[in-house]
């Protein structure tokens, strides 16, 4: 069967279903069951009983406390007080999802896996719904749904920030509802679009904007491409969609406005345009990859362990190229009234996804994107152009579905139905093989996990700290880039998610204001670099309104080159001026360092010096409240940065 034979057939027989080809109840149920099984079972079997540091660790630690705080854009409990970034989005749907399953008795590990499985399943169902909307029938619809829901793009965010996958899962639904809003008119489908946007868009606007490209392109296509509707009908539908979606989205749009106007400029402390552009090559985007974080690693290992086959295994590299190559072949062999739209969608998605690559010598279009991203706040906010890759994945999945159904019908018409079934099965297996995490159990990386329960010494220490006054803060030392402990990784430090009191510590991404972050960095730098002077701590704590200091000695100090636990403990184990004797929790730091730190610092410790406790609480004498008054008489004004104050 040649490509010419396929392309010469009636378009209806290739792209659109007929009564004869409509699936029965049994086959339709089988397709749904296959999608559900591939969505949930592999994820549930991936490191069972282990909690991954996905999105916000507080979802698994205490989701109720997280939701209590998420409604307010001002959070006095973090970073000397901060305007929150994206927290309001946890009010729906992720927060309630975790809260309901927690109330039903599901563990944090099980809840995480049901959450991810539901996202994958929703993506597959969305593709089936889109195919039905476009009247694409036959076995190709299931293969196309599998190609989308099992795309390697899934691995970019599954382990660390799965909430960003919501716009990917919602993409086929948004496109299908837009098509139906134009065809049928009325308010039903615009309302469904608005609801879908609330489900998928509350946490990350960038991913939502890129997902919105697909329905945005369909509007003019339906008028001037397929000529399905008039311009008047298109603008009427657009007005309904705009009014309902904008009104329904005010709750999280207000959060973006408040953070953008009053919060710290978070974009300055995250990945740069150059960093994003380093890996967004055309071949990687066509494979469904290209996200810079996927290729990174530290001395512990790769940041995304499930991505290793796509860069280290010749077999999997070949498979990951074979799937898009087959989709492109199908695109050239079929005739279909909407083919040009999906070709355009793939082109636009690839152009955005490739973005400013290569940064120093981009293409003309890449140069425009680079200029936009580096010269405006909006452009910088949209610098994560790899989140447009689902547009390419969706288009390729549609092409694959059409090609598979066309080939199956061609075989059946020649009386070679068994060969048709075999060809469908082989392509389906190829699509499944393109996601080795399904059978390797690597959805959640080993370096991002912890046990279901945190160590008892932490629970005891935080229970003690939580007895303190709400009028003062808790300072946690030493500072660390992320919440990585000897007993597991949480990314977020666990303390603020488990106490009701205000909390402050130095982290990689700062909170509060530039001035407060600078002050914290100045103190922590001196502690980390051995320039610490003990007489500074009590006055510094009083300045911040701190009455208790939590000394955490169970951090992965070797991972981030932090000050050694023994060095920290030397500074606090004996009473200091302005500080009480420490209260120790736990007797031994669990686990072991990834790398033995045998150097002049380690050798300088006396051989008989005991190990520090995992956690200790040190109280400040004569602490000051967070909110206080001070006489203007005799006031000293310091014009300087945090280093000058310290």
mmCIF file of C-alpha atoms in Angstrom, residues 88-343:
data_model
loop_
_atom_site.group_PDB
_atom_site.id
_atom_site.type_symbol
_atom_site.label_atom_id
_atom_site.label_comp_id
_atom_site.label_asym_id
_atom_site.label_seq_id
_atom_site.Cartn_x
_atom_site.Cartn_y
_atom_site.Cartn_z
ATOM 1 C CA UNK A 88 -3.716 31.532 45.246
ATOM 2 C CA UNK A 89 -3.894 28.971 42.446
ATOM 3 C CA UNK A 90 -3.760 26.131 44.965
ATOM 4 C CA UNK A 91 -7.292 26.987 46.019
ATOM 5 C CA UNK A 92 -8.497 25.109 42.919
ATOM 6 C CA UNK A 93 -8.174 22.381 41.808
ATOM 7 C CA UNK A 94 -4.988 20.961 43.346
ATOM 8 C CA UNK A 95 -5.640 21.959 46.950
ATOM 9 C CA UNK A 96 -9.202 20.585 47.117
ATOM 10 C CA UNK A 97 -8.098 17.428 45.273
ATOM 11 C CA UNK A 98 -5.485 16.680 47.923
ATOM 12 C CA UNK A 99 -7.794 17.747 50.752
ATOM 13 C CA UNK A 100 -10.635 15.443 49.656
ATOM 14 C CA UNK A 101 -8.400 12.399 49.199
ATOM 15 C CA UNK A 102 -6.703 13.144 52.509
ATOM 16 C CA UNK A 103 -10.109 13.312 54.191
ATOM 17 C CA UNK A 104 -10.964 9.950 52.621
ATOM 18 C CA UNK A 105 -7.873 8.430 54.207
ATOM 19 C CA UNK A 106 -5.520 8.300 51.232
ATOM 20 C CA UNK A 107 -1.856 8.710 52.055
ATOM 21 C CA UNK A 108 0.212 11.512 50.595
ATOM 22 C CA UNK A 109 2.022 9.100 48.270
ATOM 23 C CA UNK A 110 -1.195 7.590 46.920
ATOM 24 C CA UNK A 111 -2.803 11.012 46.516
ATOM 25 C CA UNK A 112 0.166 12.229 44.475
ATOM 26 C CA UNK A 113 -0.071 9.292 42.128
ATOM 27 C CA UNK A 114 -3.824 9.542 41.690
ATOM 28 C CA UNK A 115 -3.343 13.243 40.936
ATOM 29 C CA UNK A 116 -0.758 12.605 38.219
ATOM 30 C CA UNK A 117 -2.712 9.668 36.812
ATOM 31 C CA UNK A 118 -5.825 11.831 36.618
ATOM 32 C CA UNK A 119 -3.942 14.504 34.668
ATOM 33 C CA UNK A 120 -2.686 11.903 32.181
ATOM 34 C CA UNK A 121 -6.134 10.311 31.856
ATOM 35 C CA UNK A 122 -7.776 13.712 31.352
ATOM 36 C CA UNK A 123 -5.324 14.428 28.529
ATOM 37 C CA UNK A 124 -6.234 11.154 26.837
ATOM 38 C CA UNK A 125 -9.977 11.684 27.270
ATOM 39 C CA UNK A 126 -9.587 15.181 25.886
ATOM 40 C CA UNK A 127 -8.020 13.805 22.731
ATOM 41 C CA UNK A 128 -10.844 11.291 22.287
ATOM 42 C CA UNK A 129 -13.351 14.115 22.741
ATOM 43 C CA UNK A 130 -11.495 16.243 20.189
ATOM 44 C CA UNK A 131 -11.465 13.369 17.700
ATOM 45 C CA UNK A 132 -15.200 12.875 18.165
ATOM 46 C CA UNK A 133 -15.736 16.614 17.658
ATOM 47 C CA UNK A 134 -13.744 16.463 14.413
ATOM 48 C CA UNK A 135 -15.496 13.197 13.465
ATOM 49 C CA UNK A 136 -12.229 11.276 13.420
ATOM 50 C CA UNK A 137 -13.098 7.636 14.051
ATOM 51 C CA UNK A 138 -11.480 4.240 13.994
ATOM 52 C CA UNK A 139 -8.574 2.709 15.918
ATOM 53 C CA UNK A 140 -6.411 5.700 15.076
ATOM 54 C CA UNK A 141 -8.320 7.775 17.624
ATOM 55 C CA UNK A 142 -7.052 5.608 20.482
ATOM 56 C CA UNK A 143 -3.513 5.619 19.086
ATOM 57 C CA UNK A 144 -3.641 9.404 18.737
ATOM 58 C CA UNK A 145 -4.886 9.765 22.302
ATOM 59 C CA UNK A 146 -2.044 7.546 23.515
ATOM 60 C CA UNK A 147 0.497 9.569 21.536
ATOM 61 C CA UNK A 148 -0.631 12.760 23.258
ATOM 62 C CA UNK A 149 -1.070 11.507 26.816
ATOM 63 C CA UNK A 150 2.171 9.482 26.746
ATOM 64 C CA UNK A 151 4.272 12.181 25.152
ATOM 65 C CA UNK A 152 7.759 12.669 26.655
ATOM 66 C CA UNK A 153 6.608 16.223 27.412
ATOM 67 C CA UNK A 154 4.858 14.682 30.406
ATOM 68 C CA UNK A 155 8.204 13.958 32.061
ATOM 69 C CA UNK A 156 9.292 17.601 32.011
ATOM 70 C CA UNK A 157 7.046 18.351 34.956
ATOM 71 C CA UNK A 158 5.579 15.091 36.310
ATOM 72 C CA UNK A 159 7.997 14.676 39.215
ATOM 73 C CA UNK A 160 8.618 18.261 40.336
ATOM 74 C CA UNK A 161 5.818 20.611 39.245
ATOM 75 C CA UNK A 162 2.980 18.479 37.925
ATOM 76 C CA UNK A 163 0.525 21.363 38.247
ATOM 77 C CA UNK A 164 2.095 22.870 35.098
ATOM 78 C CA UNK A 165 0.809 19.831 33.184
ATOM 79 C CA UNK A 166 -2.784 20.990 33.652
ATOM 80 C CA UNK A 167 -2.809 23.293 30.579
ATOM 81 C CA UNK A 168 -1.311 20.423 28.555
ATOM 82 C CA UNK A 169 -4.134 18.128 29.675
ATOM 83 C CA UNK A 170 -6.709 20.855 29.051
ATOM 84 C CA UNK A 171 -5.441 21.740 25.564
ATOM 85 C CA UNK A 172 -7.569 19.248 23.556
ATOM 86 C CA UNK A 173 -10.635 20.121 25.646
ATOM 87 C CA UNK A 174 -10.175 23.847 25.019
ATOM 88 C CA UNK A 175 -9.810 23.287 21.279
ATOM 89 C CA UNK A 176 -12.834 20.985 21.095
ATOM 90 C CA UNK A 177 -15.034 23.378 23.093
ATOM 91 C CA UNK A 178 -13.939 26.259 20.846
ATOM 92 C CA UNK A 179 -14.889 24.296 17.729
ATOM 93 C CA UNK A 180 -18.295 23.488 19.199
ATOM 94 C CA UNK A 181 -18.816 27.060 20.411
ATOM 95 C CA UNK A 182 -18.462 28.226 16.808
ATOM 96 C CA UNK A 183 -20.555 25.470 15.280
ATOM 97 C CA UNK A 184 -23.455 25.443 17.732
ATOM 98 C CA UNK A 185 -23.473 28.965 19.154
ATOM 99 C CA UNK A 186 -25.018 29.774 22.505
ATOM 100 C CA UNK A 187 -23.418 29.995 25.934
ATOM 101 C CA UNK A 188 -22.884 26.330 26.793
ATOM 102 C CA UNK A 189 -19.478 25.791 25.232
ATOM 103 C CA UNK A 190 -18.097 29.231 26.096
ATOM 104 C CA UNK A 191 -19.056 28.393 29.692
ATOM 105 C CA UNK A 192 -17.241 25.059 29.432
ATOM 106 C CA UNK A 193 -14.161 26.897 28.163
ATOM 107 C CA UNK A 194 -14.320 29.254 31.142
ATOM 108 C CA UNK A 195 -14.636 26.317 33.542
ATOM 109 C CA UNK A 196 -11.737 24.503 31.899
ATOM 110 C CA UNK A 197 -9.553 27.593 32.210
ATOM 111 C CA UNK A 198 -10.282 27.700 35.944
ATOM 112 C CA UNK A 199 -9.292 24.061 36.304
ATOM 113 C CA UNK A 200 -6.024 24.281 34.373
ATOM 114 C CA UNK A 201 -4.888 27.888 34.570
ATOM 115 C CA UNK A 202 -4.859 29.155 38.140
ATOM 116 C CA UNK A 203 -1.211 28.464 38.982
ATOM 117 C CA UNK A 204 0.805 29.149 35.826
ATOM 118 C CA UNK A 205 -0.365 31.699 33.281
ATOM 119 C CA UNK A 206 2.486 31.050 30.827
ATOM 120 C CA UNK A 207 1.427 27.472 30.115
ATOM 121 C CA UNK A 208 -2.200 28.561 29.796
ATOM 122 C CA UNK A 209 -1.353 31.324 27.310
ATOM 123 C CA UNK A 210 0.572 28.914 25.102
ATOM 124 C CA UNK A 211 -2.250 26.363 25.294
ATOM 125 C CA UNK A 212 -4.625 29.132 24.226
ATOM 126 C CA UNK A 213 -2.794 29.451 20.911
ATOM 127 C CA UNK A 214 -4.630 26.405 19.524
ATOM 128 C CA UNK A 215 -8.195 27.725 20.005
ATOM 129 C CA UNK A 216 -7.031 31.217 19.017
ATOM 130 C CA UNK A 217 -5.813 29.886 15.658
ATOM 131 C CA UNK A 218 -9.029 27.934 15.118
ATOM 132 C CA UNK A 219 -11.197 31.060 15.214
ATOM 133 C CA UNK A 220 -9.895 32.612 11.965
ATOM 134 C CA UNK A 221 -9.392 29.174 10.434
ATOM 135 C CA UNK A 222 -13.080 28.329 10.850
ATOM 136 C CA UNK A 223 -14.006 31.550 9.013
ATOM 137 C CA UNK A 224 -11.436 31.829 6.234
ATOM 138 C CA UNK A 225 -9.913 28.334 6.144
ATOM 139 C CA UNK A 226 -12.602 25.677 6.421
ATOM 140 C CA UNK A 227 -15.343 28.306 5.936
ATOM 141 C CA UNK A 228 -17.529 26.615 8.549
ATOM 142 C CA UNK A 229 -18.912 29.798 10.078
ATOM 143 C CA UNK A 230 -19.272 33.468 9.271
ATOM 144 C CA UNK A 231 -17.078 36.187 10.728
ATOM 145 C CA UNK A 232 -20.094 37.522 12.614
ATOM 146 C CA UNK A 233 -20.657 34.164 14.302
ATOM 147 C CA UNK A 234 -16.968 33.890 15.141
ATOM 148 C CA UNK A 235 -16.835 37.304 16.816
ATOM 149 C CA UNK A 236 -20.025 36.544 18.748
ATOM 150 C CA UNK A 237 -18.528 33.309 20.072
ATOM 151 C CA UNK A 238 -15.270 35.098 20.873
ATOM 152 C CA UNK A 239 -17.163 37.723 22.869
ATOM 153 C CA UNK A 240 -18.990 35.068 24.893
ATOM 154 C CA UNK A 241 -15.771 33.172 25.560
ATOM 155 C CA UNK A 242 -13.937 36.344 26.543
ATOM 156 C CA UNK A 243 -16.620 37.649 28.895
ATOM 157 C CA UNK A 244 -17.157 34.358 30.711
ATOM 158 C CA UNK A 245 -13.492 33.382 30.925
ATOM 159 C CA UNK A 246 -12.255 36.794 32.062
ATOM 160 C CA UNK A 247 -14.998 37.116 34.674
ATOM 161 C CA UNK A 248 -14.475 33.616 36.030
ATOM 162 C CA UNK A 249 -10.696 34.127 36.141
ATOM 163 C CA UNK A 250 -10.711 37.314 38.197
ATOM 164 C CA UNK A 251 -9.865 35.394 41.372
ATOM 165 C CA UNK A 252 -6.456 34.282 40.097
ATOM 166 C CA UNK A 253 -5.843 37.206 37.730
ATOM 167 C CA UNK A 254 -6.068 39.472 40.770
ATOM 168 C CA UNK A 255 -3.255 37.432 42.278
ATOM 169 C CA UNK A 256 -1.064 38.035 39.227
ATOM 170 C CA UNK A 257 -1.829 41.747 39.418
ATOM 171 C CA UNK A 258 -0.983 41.989 43.116
ATOM 172 C CA UNK A 259 2.215 39.991 42.795
ATOM 173 C CA UNK A 260 3.324 41.919 39.723
ATOM 174 C CA UNK A 261 2.762 45.298 41.352
ATOM 175 C CA UNK A 262 3.734 44.683 44.963
ATOM 176 C CA UNK A 263 5.733 41.461 45.127
ATOM 177 C CA UNK A 264 9.426 40.859 44.699
ATOM 178 C CA UNK A 265 10.531 40.610 41.061
ATOM 179 C CA UNK A 266 10.621 36.829 41.066
ATOM 180 C CA UNK A 267 11.625 36.640 37.400
ATOM 181 C CA UNK A 268 15.078 37.988 38.246
ATOM 182 C CA UNK A 269 15.801 34.994 40.441
ATOM 183 C CA UNK A 270 14.690 32.180 38.130
ATOM 184 C CA UNK A 271 15.948 30.836 34.805
ATOM 185 C CA UNK A 272 17.150 33.329 32.204
ATOM 186 C CA UNK A 273 16.207 33.535 28.535
ATOM 187 C CA UNK A 274 19.687 32.286 27.644
ATOM 188 C CA UNK A 275 19.273 29.248 29.889
ATOM 189 C CA UNK A 276 15.906 28.352 28.371
ATOM 190 C CA UNK A 277 17.257 28.727 24.835
ATOM 191 C CA UNK A 278 20.236 26.415 25.349
ATOM 192 C CA UNK A 279 18.283 23.199 24.781
ATOM 193 C CA UNK A 280 15.239 24.269 22.750
ATOM 194 C CA UNK A 281 16.522 22.886 19.461
ATOM 195 C CA UNK A 282 14.134 21.921 16.668
ATOM 196 C CA UNK A 283 14.763 18.140 16.946
ATOM 197 C CA UNK A 284 14.147 18.216 20.693
ATOM 198 C CA UNK A 285 10.927 20.196 20.367
ATOM 199 C CA UNK A 286 9.663 17.794 17.690
ATOM 200 C CA UNK A 287 10.375 14.917 20.093
ATOM 201 C CA UNK A 288 8.249 16.650 22.727
ATOM 202 C CA UNK A 289 11.304 17.643 24.747
ATOM 203 C CA UNK A 290 13.556 20.725 24.844
ATOM 204 C CA UNK A 291 12.882 21.862 28.428
ATOM 205 C CA UNK A 292 16.251 22.994 29.819
ATOM 206 C CA UNK A 293 15.732 21.459 33.250
ATOM 207 C CA UNK A 294 15.328 18.003 31.732
ATOM 208 C CA UNK A 295 18.996 17.931 30.695
ATOM 209 C CA UNK A 296 20.451 19.244 33.955
ATOM 210 C CA UNK A 297 22.159 17.464 36.799
ATOM 211 C CA UNK A 298 24.083 18.178 39.956
ATOM 212 C CA UNK A 299 26.684 16.080 41.718
ATOM 213 C CA UNK A 300 23.950 13.854 43.170
ATOM 214 C CA UNK A 301 22.546 12.916 39.773
ATOM 215 C CA UNK A 302 20.189 14.054 36.996
ATOM 216 C CA UNK A 303 17.464 16.491 37.929
ATOM 217 C CA UNK A 304 14.861 14.450 36.028
ATOM 218 C CA UNK A 305 15.860 10.795 36.223
ATOM 219 C CA UNK A 306 13.096 9.580 33.915
ATOM 220 C CA UNK A 307 14.607 11.641 31.074
ATOM 221 C CA UNK A 308 17.872 9.674 30.921
ATOM 222 C CA UNK A 309 16.737 7.249 28.164
ATOM 223 C CA UNK A 310 16.129 10.173 25.793
ATOM 224 C CA UNK A 311 19.774 11.206 25.986
ATOM 225 C CA UNK A 312 21.632 8.006 26.948
ATOM 226 C CA UNK A 313 19.871 5.097 25.209
ATOM 227 C CA UNK A 314 20.292 4.707 21.445
ATOM 228 C CA UNK A 315 17.137 2.587 21.271
ATOM 229 C CA UNK A 316 14.957 5.110 23.044
ATOM 230 C CA UNK A 317 16.454 8.001 21.109
ATOM 231 C CA UNK A 318 15.519 6.201 17.888
ATOM 232 C CA UNK A 319 11.980 5.538 19.133
ATOM 233 C CA UNK A 320 11.513 9.151 20.224
ATOM 234 C CA UNK A 321 12.391 10.298 16.704
ATOM 235 C CA UNK A 322 10.387 7.541 15.011
ATOM 236 C CA UNK A 323 7.060 8.675 16.504
ATOM 237 C CA UNK A 324 7.165 12.282 15.194
ATOM 238 C CA UNK A 325 8.659 11.061 11.895
ATOM 239 C CA UNK A 326 5.731 8.691 11.456
ATOM 240 C CA UNK A 327 3.305 11.497 12.305
ATOM 241 C CA UNK A 328 4.868 13.741 9.661
ATOM 242 C CA UNK A 329 4.658 10.904 7.142
ATOM 243 C CA UNK A 330 0.964 10.526 7.924
ATOM 244 C CA UNK A 331 0.492 14.271 7.453
ATOM 245 C CA UNK A 332 1.887 14.055 3.930
ATOM 246 C CA UNK A 333 -0.211 11.022 2.982
ATOM 247 C CA UNK A 334 -3.700 12.048 4.054
ATOM 248 C CA UNK A 335 -6.288 14.380 2.672
ATOM 249 C CA UNK A 336 -8.442 16.090 5.238
ATOM 250 C CA UNK A 337 -10.226 19.384 5.320
ATOM 251 C CA UNK A 338 -8.525 20.461 8.559
ATOM 252 C CA UNK A 339 -5.032 19.245 7.748
ATOM 253 C CA UNK A 340 -3.753 22.740 6.979
ATOM 254 C CA UNK A 341 -4.874 23.967 10.385
ATOM 255 C CA UNK A 342 -2.897 21.314 12.233
ATOM 256 C CA UNK A 343 0.119 21.891 9.993
#
